[in-house]
Short mmCIF file of C-alpha atoms in Angstrom, two decimals:
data_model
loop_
_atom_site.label_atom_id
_atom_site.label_comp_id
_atom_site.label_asym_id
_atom_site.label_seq_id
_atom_site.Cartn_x
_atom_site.Cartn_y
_atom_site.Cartn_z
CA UNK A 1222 -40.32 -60.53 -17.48
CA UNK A 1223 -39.49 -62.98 -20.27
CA UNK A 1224 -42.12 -63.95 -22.85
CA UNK A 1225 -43.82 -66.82 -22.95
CA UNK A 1226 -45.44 -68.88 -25.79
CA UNK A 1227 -48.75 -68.21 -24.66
CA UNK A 1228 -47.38 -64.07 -25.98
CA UNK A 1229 -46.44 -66.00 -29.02
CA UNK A 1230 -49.52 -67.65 -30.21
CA UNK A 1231 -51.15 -64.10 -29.40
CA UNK A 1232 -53.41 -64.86 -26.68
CA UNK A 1233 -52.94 -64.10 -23.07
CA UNK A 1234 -55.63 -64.72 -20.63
CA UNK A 1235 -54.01 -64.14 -17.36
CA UNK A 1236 -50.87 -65.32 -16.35
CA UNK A 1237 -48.88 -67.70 -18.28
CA UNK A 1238 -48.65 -71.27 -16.66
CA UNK A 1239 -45.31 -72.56 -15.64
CA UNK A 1240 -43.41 -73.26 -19.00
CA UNK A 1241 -42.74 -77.10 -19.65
CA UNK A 1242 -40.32 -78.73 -21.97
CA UNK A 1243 -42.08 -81.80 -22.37
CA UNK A 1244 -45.83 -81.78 -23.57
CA UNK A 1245 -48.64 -84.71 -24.45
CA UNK A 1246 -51.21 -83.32 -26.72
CA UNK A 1247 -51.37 -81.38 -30.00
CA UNK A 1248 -51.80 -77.88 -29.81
CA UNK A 1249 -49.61 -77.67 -26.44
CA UNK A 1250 -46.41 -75.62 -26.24
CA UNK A 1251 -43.32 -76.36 -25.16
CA UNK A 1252 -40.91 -73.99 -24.22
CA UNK A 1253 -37.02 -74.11 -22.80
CA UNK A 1254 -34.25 -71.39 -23.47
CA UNK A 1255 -36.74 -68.77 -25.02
CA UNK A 1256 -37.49 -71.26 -27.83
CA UNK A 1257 -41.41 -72.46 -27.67
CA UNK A 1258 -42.76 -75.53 -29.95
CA UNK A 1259 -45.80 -76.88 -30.61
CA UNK A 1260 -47.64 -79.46 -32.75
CA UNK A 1261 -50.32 -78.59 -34.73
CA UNK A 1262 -51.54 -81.84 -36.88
CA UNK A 1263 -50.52 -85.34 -37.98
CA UNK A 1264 -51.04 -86.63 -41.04
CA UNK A 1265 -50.57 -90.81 -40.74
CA UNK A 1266 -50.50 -91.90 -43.85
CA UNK A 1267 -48.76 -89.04 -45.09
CA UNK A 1268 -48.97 -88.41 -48.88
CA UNK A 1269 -45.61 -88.76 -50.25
CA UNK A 1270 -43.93 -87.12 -52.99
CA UNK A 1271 -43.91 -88.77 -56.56
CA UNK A 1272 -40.61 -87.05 -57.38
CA UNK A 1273 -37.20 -88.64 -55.94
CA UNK A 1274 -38.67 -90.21 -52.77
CA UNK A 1275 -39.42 -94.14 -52.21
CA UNK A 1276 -40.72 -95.66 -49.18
CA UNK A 1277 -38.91 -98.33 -48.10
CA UNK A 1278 -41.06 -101.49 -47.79
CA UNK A 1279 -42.96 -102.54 -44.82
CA UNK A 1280 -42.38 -98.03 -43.85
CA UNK A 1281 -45.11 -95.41 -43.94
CA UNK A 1282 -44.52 -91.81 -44.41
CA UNK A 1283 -46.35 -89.83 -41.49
CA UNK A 1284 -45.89 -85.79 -42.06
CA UNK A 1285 -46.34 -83.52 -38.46
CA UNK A 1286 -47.36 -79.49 -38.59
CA UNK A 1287 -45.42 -78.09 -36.32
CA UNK A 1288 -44.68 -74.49 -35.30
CA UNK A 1289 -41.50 -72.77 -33.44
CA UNK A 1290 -41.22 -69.59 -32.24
CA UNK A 1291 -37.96 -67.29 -30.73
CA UNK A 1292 -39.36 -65.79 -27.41
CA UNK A 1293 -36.44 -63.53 -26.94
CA UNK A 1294 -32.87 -63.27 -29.02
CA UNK A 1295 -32.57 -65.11 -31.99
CA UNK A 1296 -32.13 -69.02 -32.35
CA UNK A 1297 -31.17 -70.24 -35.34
CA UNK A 1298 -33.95 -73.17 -36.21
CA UNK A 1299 -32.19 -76.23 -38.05
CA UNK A 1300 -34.85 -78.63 -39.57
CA UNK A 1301 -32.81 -81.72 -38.73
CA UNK A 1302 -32.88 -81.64 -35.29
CA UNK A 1303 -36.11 -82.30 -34.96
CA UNK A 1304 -37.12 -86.06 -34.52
CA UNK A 1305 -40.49 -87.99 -34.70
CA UNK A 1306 -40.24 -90.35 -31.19
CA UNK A 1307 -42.87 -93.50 -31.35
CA UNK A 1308 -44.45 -95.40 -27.97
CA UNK A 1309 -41.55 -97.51 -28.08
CA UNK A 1310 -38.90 -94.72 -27.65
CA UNK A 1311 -37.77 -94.99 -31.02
CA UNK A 1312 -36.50 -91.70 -32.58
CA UNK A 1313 -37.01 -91.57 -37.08
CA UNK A 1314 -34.84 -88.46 -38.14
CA UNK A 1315 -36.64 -86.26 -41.17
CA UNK A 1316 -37.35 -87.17 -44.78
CA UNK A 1317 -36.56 -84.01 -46.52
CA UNK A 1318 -38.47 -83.43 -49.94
CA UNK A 1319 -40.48 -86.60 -48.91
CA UNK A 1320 -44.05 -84.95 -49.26
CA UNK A 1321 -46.34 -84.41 -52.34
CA UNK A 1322 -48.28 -81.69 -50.40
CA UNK A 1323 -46.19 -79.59 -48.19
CA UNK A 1324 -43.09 -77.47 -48.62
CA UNK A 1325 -39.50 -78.28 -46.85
CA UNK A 1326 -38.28 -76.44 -44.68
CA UNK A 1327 -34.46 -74.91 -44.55
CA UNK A 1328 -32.67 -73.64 -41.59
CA UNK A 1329 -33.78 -70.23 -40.94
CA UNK A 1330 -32.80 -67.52 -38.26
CA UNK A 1331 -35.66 -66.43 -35.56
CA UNK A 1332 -35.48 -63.49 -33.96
CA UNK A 1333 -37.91 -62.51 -31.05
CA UNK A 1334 -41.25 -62.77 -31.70
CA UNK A 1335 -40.96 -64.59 -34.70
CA UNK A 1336 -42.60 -67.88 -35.87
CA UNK A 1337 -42.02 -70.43 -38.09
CA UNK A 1338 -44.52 -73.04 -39.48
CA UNK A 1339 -43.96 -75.71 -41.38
CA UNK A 1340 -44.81 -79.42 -42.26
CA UNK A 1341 -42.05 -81.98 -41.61
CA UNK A 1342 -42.05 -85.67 -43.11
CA UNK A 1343 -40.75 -89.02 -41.35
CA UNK A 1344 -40.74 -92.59 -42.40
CA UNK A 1345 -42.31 -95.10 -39.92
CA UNK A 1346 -42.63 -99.04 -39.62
CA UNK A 1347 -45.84 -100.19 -40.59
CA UNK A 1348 -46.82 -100.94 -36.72
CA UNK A 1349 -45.29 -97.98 -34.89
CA UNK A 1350 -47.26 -95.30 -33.10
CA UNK A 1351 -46.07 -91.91 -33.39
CA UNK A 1352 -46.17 -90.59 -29.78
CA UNK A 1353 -43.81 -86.96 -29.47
CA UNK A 1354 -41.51 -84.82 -31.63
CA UNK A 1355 -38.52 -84.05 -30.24
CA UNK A 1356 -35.98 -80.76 -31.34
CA UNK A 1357 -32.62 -80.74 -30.21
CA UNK A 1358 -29.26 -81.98 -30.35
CA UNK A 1359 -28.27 -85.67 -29.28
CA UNK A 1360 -25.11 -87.26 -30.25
CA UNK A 1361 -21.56 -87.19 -27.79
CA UNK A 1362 -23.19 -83.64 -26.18
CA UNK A 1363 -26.86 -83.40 -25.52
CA UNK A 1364 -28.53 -80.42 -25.26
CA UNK A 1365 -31.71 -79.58 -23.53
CA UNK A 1366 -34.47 -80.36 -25.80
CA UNK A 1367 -38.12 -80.05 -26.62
CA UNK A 1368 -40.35 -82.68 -26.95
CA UNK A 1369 -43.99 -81.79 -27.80
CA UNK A 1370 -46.81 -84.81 -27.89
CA UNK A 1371 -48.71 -85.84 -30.83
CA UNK A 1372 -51.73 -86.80 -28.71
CA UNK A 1373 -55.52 -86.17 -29.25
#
């Protein structure tokens, strides 16, 4: 029997529901290929960082806690594939070193069982709704992703 996120996050209260890639709310998982995701907390305006970052004008910084876990393996969890995806099915790729409050995050290997949680910084149009982040590869090949909503 494979483990599911619901293992993960330490809490099991019957069986686990059928895993989904795609979620809508914070504090939802998302799980595909033994990897499980899940959003934790947006902060819109995000602070941002008075050393080497600039917003550009007419942008907004907006920082999403996150957390990833390995269910079974080892994946190999690469900050910049994850994307912040707005109502208007616009993808914003990461600001590294963009936030005053919280840490970057580096690639880092997962084995099974493990978790990683972190704090990951975007820049935004004034105007545009954060809706979803999205991990995985796009590009010539796509890759199944994840996509976890940033919903209330």
């Amino acid at each position: 029997m494979a483990a599911t996120a619901a293992a993960i996050e330490g809490h099991s209260s019957g069986p686990a529901s059928t895993p989904q890639a795609k979620t809508e709310k914070l504090g939802e998982w998302a799980e595909k290929d033994e990897v499980a995701m899940v959003a934790r907390a947006v902060e819109d305006p995000a602070k941002p960082s008075t050393e080497g970052y600039e917003a550009e004008p007419g942008t907004r910084l907006v920082a999403v806690q996150f957390e990833m876990g390995c269910l079974a393996g080892a994946h190999q969890f690469g900050p910049q594939l994850l994307k912040l995806v707005d109502t208007k099915g616009k993808a914003y790729d990461r600001v590294p070193r963009a936030m005053a409050d919280h840490e970057d995050l580096a690639v880092t290997m997962l084995h099974a069982g493990e978790r990683l949680k972190g704090w990951l910084a975007f820049e935004v149009p004034e105007g545009a709704h954060p809706e979803s982040l999205v991990y995985g590869f796009t590009g010539y090949v796509t890759v199944d992703t994840l996509q976890v909503g940033l919903g209330e």
